[in-house]
Coordinates of C-alpha atoms in Angstrom, one line a residue:
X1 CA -71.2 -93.0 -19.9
X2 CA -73.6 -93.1 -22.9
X3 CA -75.9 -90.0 -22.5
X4 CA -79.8 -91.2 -22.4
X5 CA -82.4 -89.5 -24.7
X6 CA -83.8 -87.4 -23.0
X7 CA -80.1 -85.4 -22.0
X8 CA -80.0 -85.0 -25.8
X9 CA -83.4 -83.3 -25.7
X10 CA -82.7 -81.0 -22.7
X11 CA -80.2 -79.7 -24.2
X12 CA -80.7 -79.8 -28.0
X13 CA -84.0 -77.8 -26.9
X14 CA -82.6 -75.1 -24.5
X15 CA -79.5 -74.6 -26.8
X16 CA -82.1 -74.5 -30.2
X17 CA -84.6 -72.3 -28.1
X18 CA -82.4 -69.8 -27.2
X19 CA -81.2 -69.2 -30.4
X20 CA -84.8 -69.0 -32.0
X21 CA -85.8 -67.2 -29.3
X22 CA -83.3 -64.4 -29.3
X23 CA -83.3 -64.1 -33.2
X24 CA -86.8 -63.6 -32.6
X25 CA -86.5 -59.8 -31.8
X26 CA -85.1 -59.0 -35.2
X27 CA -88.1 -57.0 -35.9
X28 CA -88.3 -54.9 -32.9
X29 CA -84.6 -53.5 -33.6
X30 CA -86.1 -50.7 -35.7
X31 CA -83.1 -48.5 -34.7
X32 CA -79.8 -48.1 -33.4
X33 CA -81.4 -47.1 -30.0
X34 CA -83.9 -50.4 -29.6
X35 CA -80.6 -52.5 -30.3
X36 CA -78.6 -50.9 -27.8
X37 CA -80.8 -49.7 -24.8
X38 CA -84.5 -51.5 -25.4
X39 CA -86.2 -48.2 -25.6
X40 CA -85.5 -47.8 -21.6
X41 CA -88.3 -49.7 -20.5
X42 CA -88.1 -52.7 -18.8
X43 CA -88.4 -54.1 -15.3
X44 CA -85.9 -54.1 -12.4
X45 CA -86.3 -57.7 -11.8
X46 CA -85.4 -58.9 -15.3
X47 CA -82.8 -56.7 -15.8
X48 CA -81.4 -57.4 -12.0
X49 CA -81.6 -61.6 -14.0
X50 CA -79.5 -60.4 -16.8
X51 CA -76.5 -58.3 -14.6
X52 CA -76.7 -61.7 -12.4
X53 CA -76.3 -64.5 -15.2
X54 CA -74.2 -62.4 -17.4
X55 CA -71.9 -61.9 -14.1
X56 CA -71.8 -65.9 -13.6
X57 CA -70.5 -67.2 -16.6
X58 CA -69.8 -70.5 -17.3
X59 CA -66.3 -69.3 -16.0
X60 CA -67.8 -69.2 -12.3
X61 CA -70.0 -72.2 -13.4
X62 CA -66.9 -74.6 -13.7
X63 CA -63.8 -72.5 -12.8
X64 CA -65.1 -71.9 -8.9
X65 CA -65.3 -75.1 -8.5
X66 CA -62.4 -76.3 -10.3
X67 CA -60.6 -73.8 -8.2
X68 CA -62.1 -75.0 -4.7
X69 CA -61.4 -78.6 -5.8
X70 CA -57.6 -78.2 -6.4
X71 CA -57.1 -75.5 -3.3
X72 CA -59.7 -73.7 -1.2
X73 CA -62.4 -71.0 -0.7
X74 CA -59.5 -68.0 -1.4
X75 CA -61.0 -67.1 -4.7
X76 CA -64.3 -66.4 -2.5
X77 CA -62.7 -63.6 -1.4
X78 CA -63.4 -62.0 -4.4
X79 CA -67.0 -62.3 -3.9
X80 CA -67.1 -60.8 -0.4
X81 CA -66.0 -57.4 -2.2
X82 CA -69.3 -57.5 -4.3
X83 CA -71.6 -56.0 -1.8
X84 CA -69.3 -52.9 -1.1
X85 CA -69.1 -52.2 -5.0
X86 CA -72.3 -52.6 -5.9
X87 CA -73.4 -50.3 -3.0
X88 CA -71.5 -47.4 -4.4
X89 CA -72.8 -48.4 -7.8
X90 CA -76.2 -47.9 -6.7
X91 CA -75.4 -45.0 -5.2
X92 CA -74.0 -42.9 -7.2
X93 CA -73.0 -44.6 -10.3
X94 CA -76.4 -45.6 -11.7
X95 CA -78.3 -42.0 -11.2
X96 CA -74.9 -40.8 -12.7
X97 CA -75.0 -42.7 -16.0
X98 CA -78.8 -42.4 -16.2
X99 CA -78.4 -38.5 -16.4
X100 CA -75.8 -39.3 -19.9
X101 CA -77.7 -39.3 -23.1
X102 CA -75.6 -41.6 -24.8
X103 CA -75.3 -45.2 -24.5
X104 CA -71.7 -45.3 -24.3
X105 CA -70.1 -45.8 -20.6
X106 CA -67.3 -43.5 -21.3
X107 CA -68.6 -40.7 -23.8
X108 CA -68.2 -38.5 -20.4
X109 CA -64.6 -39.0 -20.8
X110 CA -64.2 -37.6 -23.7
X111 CA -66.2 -34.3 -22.2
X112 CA -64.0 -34.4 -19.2
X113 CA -60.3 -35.2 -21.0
X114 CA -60.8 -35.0 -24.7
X115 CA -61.3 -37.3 -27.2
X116 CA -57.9 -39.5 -26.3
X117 CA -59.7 -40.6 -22.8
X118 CA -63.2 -42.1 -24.4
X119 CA -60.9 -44.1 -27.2
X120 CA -58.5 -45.4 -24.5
X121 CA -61.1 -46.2 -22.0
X122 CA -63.2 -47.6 -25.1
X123 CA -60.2 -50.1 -25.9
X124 CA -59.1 -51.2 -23.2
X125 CA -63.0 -52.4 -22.7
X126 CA -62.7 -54.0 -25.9
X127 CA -59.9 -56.0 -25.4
X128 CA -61.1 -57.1 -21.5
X129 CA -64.2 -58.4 -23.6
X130 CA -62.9 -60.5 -26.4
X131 CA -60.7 -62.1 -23.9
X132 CA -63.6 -62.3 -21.8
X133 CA -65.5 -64.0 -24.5
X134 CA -62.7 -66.6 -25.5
X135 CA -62.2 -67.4 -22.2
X136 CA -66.0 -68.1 -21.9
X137 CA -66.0 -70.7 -24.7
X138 CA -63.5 -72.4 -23.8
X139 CA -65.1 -73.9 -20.8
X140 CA -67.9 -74.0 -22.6
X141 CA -66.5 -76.6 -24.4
X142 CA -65.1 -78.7 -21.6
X143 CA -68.2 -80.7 -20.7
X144 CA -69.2 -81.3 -24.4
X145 CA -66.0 -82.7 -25.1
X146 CA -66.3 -85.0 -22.5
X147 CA -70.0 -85.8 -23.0
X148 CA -69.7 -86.5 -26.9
X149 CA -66.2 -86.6 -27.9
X150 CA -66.3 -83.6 -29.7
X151 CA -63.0 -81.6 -30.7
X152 CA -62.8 -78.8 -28.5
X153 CA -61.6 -76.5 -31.5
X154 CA -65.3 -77.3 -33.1
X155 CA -67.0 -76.6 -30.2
X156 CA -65.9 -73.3 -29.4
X157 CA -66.1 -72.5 -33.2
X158 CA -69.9 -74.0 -33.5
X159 CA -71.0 -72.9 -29.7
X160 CA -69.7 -69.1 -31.1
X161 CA -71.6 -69.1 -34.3
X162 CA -74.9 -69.8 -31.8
X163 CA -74.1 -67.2 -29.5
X164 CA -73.2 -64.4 -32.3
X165 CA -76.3 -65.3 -34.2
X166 CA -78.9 -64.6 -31.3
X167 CA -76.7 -61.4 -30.0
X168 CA -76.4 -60.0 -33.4
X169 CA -79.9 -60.2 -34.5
X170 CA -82.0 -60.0 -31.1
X171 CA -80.0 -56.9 -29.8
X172 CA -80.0 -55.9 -26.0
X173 CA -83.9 -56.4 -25.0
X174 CA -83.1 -60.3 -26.2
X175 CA -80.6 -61.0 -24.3
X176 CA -81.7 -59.1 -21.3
X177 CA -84.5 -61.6 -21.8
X178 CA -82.6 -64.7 -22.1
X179 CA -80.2 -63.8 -19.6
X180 CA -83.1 -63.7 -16.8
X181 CA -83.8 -67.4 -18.4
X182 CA -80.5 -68.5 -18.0
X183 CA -79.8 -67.4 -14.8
X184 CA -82.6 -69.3 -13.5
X185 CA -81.6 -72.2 -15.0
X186 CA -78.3 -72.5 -13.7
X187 CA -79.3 -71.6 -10.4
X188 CA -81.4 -74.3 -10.4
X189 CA -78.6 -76.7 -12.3
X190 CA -76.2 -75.6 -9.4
X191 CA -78.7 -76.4 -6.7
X192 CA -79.6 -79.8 -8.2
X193 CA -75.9 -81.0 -8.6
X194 CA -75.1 -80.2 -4.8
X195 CA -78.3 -81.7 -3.4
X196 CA -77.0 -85.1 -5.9
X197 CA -73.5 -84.9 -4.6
X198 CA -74.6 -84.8 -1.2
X199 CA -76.8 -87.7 -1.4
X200 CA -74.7 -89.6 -2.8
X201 CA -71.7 -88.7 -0.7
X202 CA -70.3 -91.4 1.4
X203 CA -70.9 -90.4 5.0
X204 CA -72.8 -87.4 4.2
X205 CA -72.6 -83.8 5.2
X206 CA -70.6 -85.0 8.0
X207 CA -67.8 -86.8 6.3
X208 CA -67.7 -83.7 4.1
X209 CA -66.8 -81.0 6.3
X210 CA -64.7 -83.4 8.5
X211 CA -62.6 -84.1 5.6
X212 CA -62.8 -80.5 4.3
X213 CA -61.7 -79.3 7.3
X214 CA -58.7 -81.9 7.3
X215 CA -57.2 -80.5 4.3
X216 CA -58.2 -77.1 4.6
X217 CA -60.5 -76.8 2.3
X218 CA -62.5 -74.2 3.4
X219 CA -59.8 -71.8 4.3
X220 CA -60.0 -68.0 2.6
X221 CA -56.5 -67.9 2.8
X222 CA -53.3 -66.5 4.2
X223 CA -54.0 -63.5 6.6
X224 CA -50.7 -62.1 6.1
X225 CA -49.4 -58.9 4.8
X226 CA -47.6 -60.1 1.8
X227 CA -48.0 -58.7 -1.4
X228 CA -46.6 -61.5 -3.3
X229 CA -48.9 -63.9 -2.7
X230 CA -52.9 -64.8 -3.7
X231 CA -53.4 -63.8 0.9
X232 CA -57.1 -62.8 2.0
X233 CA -56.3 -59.1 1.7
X234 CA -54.3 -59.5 -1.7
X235 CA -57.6 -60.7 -2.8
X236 CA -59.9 -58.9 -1.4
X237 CA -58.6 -55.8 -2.5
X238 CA -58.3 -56.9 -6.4
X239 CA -61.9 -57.8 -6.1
X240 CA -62.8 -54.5 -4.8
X241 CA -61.3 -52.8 -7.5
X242 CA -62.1 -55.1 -10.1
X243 CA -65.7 -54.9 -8.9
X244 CA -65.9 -50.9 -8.7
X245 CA -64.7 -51.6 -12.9
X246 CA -67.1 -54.2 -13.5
X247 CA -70.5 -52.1 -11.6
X248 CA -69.0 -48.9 -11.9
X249 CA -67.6 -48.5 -15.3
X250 CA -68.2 -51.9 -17.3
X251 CA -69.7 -51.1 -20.8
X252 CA -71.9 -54.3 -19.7
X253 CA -73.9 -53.1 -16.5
X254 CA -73.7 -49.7 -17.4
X255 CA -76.0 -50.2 -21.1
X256 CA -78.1 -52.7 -18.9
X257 CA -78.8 -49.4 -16.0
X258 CA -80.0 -47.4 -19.5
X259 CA -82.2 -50.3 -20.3
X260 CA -84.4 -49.9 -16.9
X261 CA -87.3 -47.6 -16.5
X262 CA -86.4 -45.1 -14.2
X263 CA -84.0 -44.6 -12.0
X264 CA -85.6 -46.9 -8.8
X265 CA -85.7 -49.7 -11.0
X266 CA -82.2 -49.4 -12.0
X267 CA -80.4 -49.4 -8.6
X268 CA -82.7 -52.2 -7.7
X269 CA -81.2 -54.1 -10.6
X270 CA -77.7 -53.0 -9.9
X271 CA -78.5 -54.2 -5.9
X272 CA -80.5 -57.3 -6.7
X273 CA -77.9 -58.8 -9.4
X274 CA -74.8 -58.1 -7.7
X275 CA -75.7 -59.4 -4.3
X276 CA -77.4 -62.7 -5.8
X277 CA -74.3 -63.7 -7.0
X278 CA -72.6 -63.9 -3.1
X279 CA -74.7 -67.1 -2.3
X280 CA -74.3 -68.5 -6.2
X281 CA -70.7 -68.3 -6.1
X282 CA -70.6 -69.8 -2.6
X283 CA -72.4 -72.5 -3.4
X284 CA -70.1 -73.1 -6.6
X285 CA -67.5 -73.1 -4.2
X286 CA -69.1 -75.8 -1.8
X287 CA -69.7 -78.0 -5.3
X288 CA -66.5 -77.7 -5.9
X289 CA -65.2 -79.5 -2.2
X290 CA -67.9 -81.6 -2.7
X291 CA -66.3 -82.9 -5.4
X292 CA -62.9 -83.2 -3.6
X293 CA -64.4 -85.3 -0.7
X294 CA -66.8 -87.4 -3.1
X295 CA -63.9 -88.8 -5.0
X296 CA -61.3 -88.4 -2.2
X297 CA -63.5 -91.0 -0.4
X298 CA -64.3 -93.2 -3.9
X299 CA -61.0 -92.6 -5.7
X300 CA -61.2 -95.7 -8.2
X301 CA -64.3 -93.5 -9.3
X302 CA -61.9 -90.3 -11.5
X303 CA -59.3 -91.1 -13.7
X304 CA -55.9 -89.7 -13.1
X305 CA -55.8 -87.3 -16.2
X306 CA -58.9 -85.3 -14.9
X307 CA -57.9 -82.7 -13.0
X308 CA -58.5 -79.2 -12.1
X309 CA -61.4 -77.2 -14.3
X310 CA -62.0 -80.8 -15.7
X311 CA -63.3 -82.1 -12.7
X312 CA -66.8 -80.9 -12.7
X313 CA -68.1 -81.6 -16.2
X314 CA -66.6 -84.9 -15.9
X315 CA -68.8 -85.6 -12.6
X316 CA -71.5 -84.0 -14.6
X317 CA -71.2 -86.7 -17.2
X318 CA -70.6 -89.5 -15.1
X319 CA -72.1 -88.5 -12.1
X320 CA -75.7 -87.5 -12.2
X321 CA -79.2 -89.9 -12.8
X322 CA -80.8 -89.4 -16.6
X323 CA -82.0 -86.1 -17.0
X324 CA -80.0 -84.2 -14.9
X325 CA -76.9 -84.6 -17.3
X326 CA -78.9 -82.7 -19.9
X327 CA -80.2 -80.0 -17.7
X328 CA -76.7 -79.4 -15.8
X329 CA -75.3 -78.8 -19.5
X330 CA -78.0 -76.5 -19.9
X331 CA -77.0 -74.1 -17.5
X332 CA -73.8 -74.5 -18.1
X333 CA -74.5 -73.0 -21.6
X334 CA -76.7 -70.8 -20.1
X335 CA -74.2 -69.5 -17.9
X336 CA -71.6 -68.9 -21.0
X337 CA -74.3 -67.6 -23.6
X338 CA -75.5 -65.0 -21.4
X339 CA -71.7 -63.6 -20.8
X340 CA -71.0 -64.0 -24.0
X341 CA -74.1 -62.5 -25.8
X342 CA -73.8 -59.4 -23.4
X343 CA -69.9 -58.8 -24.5
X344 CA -70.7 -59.1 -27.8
X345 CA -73.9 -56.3 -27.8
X346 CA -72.0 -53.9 -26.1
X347 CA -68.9 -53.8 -27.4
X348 CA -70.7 -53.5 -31.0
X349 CA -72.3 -50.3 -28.8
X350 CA -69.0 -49.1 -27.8
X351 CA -67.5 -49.7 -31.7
X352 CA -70.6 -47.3 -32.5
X353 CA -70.4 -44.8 -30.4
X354 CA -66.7 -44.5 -29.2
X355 CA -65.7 -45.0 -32.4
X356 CA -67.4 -44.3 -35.4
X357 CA -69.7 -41.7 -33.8
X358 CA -66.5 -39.4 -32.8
X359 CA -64.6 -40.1 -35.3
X360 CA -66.5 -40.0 -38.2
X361 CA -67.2 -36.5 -39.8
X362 CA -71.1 -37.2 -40.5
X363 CA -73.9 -38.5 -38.8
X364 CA -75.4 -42.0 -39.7
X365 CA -78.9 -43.0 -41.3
X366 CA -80.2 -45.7 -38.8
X367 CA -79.6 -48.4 -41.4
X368 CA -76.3 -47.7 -41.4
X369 CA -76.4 -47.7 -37.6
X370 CA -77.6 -51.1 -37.6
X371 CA -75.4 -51.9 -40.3
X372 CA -72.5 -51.3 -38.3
X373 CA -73.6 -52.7 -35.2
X374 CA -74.7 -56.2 -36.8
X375 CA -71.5 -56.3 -38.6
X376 CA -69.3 -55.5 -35.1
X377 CA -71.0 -58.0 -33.6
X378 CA -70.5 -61.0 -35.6
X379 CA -66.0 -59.5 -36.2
X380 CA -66.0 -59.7 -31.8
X381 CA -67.7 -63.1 -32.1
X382 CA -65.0 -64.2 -34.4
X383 CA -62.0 -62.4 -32.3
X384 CA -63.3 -64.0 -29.1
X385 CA -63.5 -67.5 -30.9
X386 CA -60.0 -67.0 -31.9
X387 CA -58.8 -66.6 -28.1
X388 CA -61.1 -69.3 -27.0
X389 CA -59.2 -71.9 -29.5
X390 CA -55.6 -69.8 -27.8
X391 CA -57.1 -70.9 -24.6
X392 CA -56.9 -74.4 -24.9
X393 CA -52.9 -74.4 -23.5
X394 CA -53.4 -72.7 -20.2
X395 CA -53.7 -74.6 -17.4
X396 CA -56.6 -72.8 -15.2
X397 CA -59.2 -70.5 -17.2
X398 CA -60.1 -68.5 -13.8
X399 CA -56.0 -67.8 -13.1
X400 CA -55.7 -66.9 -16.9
X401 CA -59.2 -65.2 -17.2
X402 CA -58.3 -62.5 -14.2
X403 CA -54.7 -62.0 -15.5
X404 CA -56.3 -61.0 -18.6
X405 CA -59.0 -58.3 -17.2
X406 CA -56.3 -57.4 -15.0
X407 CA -54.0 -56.5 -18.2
X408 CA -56.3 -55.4 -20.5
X409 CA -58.5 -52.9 -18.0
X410 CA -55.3 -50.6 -18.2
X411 CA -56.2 -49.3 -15.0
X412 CA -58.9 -47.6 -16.9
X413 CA -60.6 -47.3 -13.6
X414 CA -57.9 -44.4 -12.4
X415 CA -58.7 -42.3 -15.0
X416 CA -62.8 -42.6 -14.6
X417 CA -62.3 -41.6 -10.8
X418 CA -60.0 -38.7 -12.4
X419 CA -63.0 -37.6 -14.0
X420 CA -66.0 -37.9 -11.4
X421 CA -64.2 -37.4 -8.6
X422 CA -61.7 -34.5 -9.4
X423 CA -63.8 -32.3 -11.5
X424 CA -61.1 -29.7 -12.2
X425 CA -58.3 -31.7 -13.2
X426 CA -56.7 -30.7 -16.7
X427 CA -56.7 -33.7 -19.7
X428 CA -53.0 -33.1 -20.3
X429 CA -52.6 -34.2 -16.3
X430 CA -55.1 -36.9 -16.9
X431 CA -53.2 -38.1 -19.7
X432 CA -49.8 -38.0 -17.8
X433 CA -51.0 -40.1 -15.0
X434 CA -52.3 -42.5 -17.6
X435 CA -49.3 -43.1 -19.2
X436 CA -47.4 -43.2 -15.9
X437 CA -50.1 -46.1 -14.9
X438 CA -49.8 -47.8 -18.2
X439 CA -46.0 -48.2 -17.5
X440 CA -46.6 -49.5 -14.4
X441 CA -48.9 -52.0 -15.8
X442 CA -46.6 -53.2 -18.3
X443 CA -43.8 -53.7 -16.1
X444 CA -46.2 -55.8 -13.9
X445 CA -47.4 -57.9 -16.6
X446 CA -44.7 -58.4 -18.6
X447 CA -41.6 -58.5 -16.5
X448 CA -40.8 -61.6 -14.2
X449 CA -40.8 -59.3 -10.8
X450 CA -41.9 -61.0 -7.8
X451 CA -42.5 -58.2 -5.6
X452 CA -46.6 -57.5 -6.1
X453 CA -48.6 -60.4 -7.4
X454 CA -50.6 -60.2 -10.5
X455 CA -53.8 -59.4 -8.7
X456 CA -52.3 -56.1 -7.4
X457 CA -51.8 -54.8 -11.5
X458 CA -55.3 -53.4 -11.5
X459 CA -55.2 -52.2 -8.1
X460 CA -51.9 -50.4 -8.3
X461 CA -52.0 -49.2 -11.7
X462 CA -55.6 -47.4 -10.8
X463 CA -53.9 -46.0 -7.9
X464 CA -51.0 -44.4 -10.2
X465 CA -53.4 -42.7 -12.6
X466 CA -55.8 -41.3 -9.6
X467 CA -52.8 -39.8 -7.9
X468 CA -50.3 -38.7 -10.2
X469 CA -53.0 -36.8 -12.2
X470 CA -53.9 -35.6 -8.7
X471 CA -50.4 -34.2 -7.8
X472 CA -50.0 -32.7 -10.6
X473 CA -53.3 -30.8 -10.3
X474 CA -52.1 -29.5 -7.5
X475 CA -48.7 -28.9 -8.5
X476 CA -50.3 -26.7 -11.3
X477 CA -52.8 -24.8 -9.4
X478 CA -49.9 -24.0 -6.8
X479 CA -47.5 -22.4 -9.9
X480 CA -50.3 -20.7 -11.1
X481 CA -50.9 -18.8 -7.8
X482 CA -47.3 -18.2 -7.5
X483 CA -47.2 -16.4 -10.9

């Protein structure tokens, strides 16, 4: 399909306007603080935008569907969790973090544990982002391979340099800015393609669920009690705990709850931004069977090698009327800038802060500050570009995506429930259970056991931290008495 003008222009000028208009902000970073936390003063609503579109990145955008396309609705599991995280987010977690005075997620680690506990839990964030980031531009890349013929190595490479420039040079209040931007945008992308598909579905919304339902295609799974297997609860359970990370501890949310101003405004944007993504991701999910029943019922219409995450930008390209080629791209970017921009801002917060801050023997100028932070931001950029072109060999991005976070969170989440929870708990314990749930975690990952499947890593490497630095807290306090 040869794209018409006016796709070009959608796109060129939301691609080219979000760059302008993040870079824009340059002079209202005066210091470190305006870069990281926006001088804590903006609304609940826009920052609610920017947890929401930085939460659906292009990953949800294309993956979900490619994933409901090629199985079922399983992977919707995950979302179901959302509402009982982001509850206890609310709750407790967002008046918790606004009564820090630092930036950082985990600087209360370090007060709880000792400097070991900030720098692991500061780590293990970073390396959860830059795959998080690569894994981003790669399917950012998938639909403008197919819609100019582009290499998929330069995309990623030129679609990075974009991102990094705006992120770098806008700091936090930009992209909480653009996020709220994007995430309207693809909303209204996502909406547009289903009310298209349907339309032009042979047989319409009844032929759809008839054939949906003949190939199980809305099914959330297997209800049984394996733990081998991808089943309802298997899910569920990793997206509980993954959730609880991502609202509860996440470097990401927790810099965007500082940004706020006050504390009301900030659980709202927890609330609001969490639970919008339930219906999104449901309706990425219904795109993406859809798309299984459209060409099921037109097959001469998709060539044999698309397949999988490939599936949707290719019906993007081939699919839609004039115009709506250009704005579905649009969103699809939008989707992946916003994630993107967001890992990249704070994880150059966490470098300053969890890094140089404690480790360095004198304080900073601001210039320096910002120094440091612009400098961090463009080395991620490059890192994640680096596993986005390492990407291009795996054979889902959603599959590969959560095996990563699952890896790379370290079951930092253990160690953070340690510390709120368990107020009285020694750093030597905490640092025991750690490297107890660290083991665990390794032998998960790396060896070929088939007893737990690689959803559970997070879950049960969490619970090993929690409870072995329990135990021995109360192994110690019962010695103590005794002597």
């Amino acid at each position: 399909m040869q794209l018409t003008v006016i796709d070009i222009v959608i796109f060129l000028v939301f691609t080219l306007g979000t760059v302008l208009f993040g870079s824009s902000f340059l002079r209202k970073n005066k210091t470190a603080g305006d870069f990281m936390t926006a001088g804590k003063g903006m609304s609940g609503f826009v920052v609610g935008m920017s947890i929401f579109a930085t939460y659906v990145s292009s990953i949800s955008f294309l993956a979900l569907p490619g994933n409901a396309y090629t199985g079922n609705w399983n992977s919707f599991v995950f979302s179901l969790s959302i509402p009982v995280a982001i509850f206890f987010a609310a709750r407790y977690f967002v008046p918790f973090y606004r009564s820090i005075n630092s930036p950082s997620a985990y600087s209360f680690l370090e007060e709880r544990f000792g400097k070991w506990a900030r720098l692991y839990a500061s780590s293990c964030y970073l390396l959860t982002q830059i795959a998080r980031i690569g894994s981003v531009l790669f399917l950012l890349a998938l639909p403008l391979n197919a819609m100019l013929g582009w290499s998929i190595p330069l995309i990623i490479i030129l679609t990075g340099v974009c991102v990094v420039l705006y992120a770098a040079l806008g700091g936090i209040k930009a992209i909480v800015y653009t996020d709220a931007i994007q995430g309207l945008i693809l909303i209204a992308g996502a909406l547009a393609c289903l009310v298209i598909l349907m339309v032009s579905m042979p047989g319409g919304g009844d032929e759809l669920l008839r054939i949906g339902m003949e190939y199980d295609k809305f099914s959330l799974g297997s209800l049984g009690l394996t733990l081998n297997e991808p089943t309802f609860w298997v899910t569920l359970i990793y997206g509980l705990f993954i959730n609880l990370q991502n609202y509860g501890i996440d470097q990401n949310y927790v810099q965007r709850y500082k940004t706020a101003r006050n504390e009301k405004s900030a659980r709202f944007s927890a609330l609001f931004g969490g639970l919008l993504y339930v219906p999104v991701s449901l309706l990425f999910f219904f795109i993406g069977t859809a798309l299984f029943v459209y060409y099921k019922t037109q097959p001469g219409l998709l060539p044999e090698t698309v397949t999988g995450d490939q599936v949707f930008p290719y019906f993007i390209v081939n699919g839609l009327p004039a115009g709506f080629t250009g704005l579905l791209i649009a969103a699809i970017f939008a989707a992946g800038m916003s994630t993107v921009s967001t890992s990249i801002n704070s994880s150059a917060t966490v470098v300053l802060t969890d890094f140089f801050n404690v480790t360095s023997h004198s304080e900073a100028d601001e210039k320096r500050k910002m120094n440091i932070l612009h400098a961090t931001s463009v080395i991620l950029g490059a890192l994640g570009v680096g596993v986005g072109l390492a990407m291009m060999s795996v054979k889902s991005a959603l599959d590969a995506w959560w095996s990563m976070a699952a890896i790379f969170s370290g079951g930092m989440l253990g160690l953070f429930f340690l510390g709120y929870i368990a107020r009285g708990i020694k750093g030597s314990y905490a640092f025991v259970g750690v490297i107890c749930g660290v083991l665990l975690i390794a032998w998960m990952s790396l060896s070929k056991q088939t007893v737990f499947h690689n959803y559970l890593t997070i879950v049960l490497g969490t619970l090993v931290i929690f409870t072995v630095g329990m135990l021995l807290a109360i192994a110690g306090s019962r010695l103590k008495k005794g002597n």
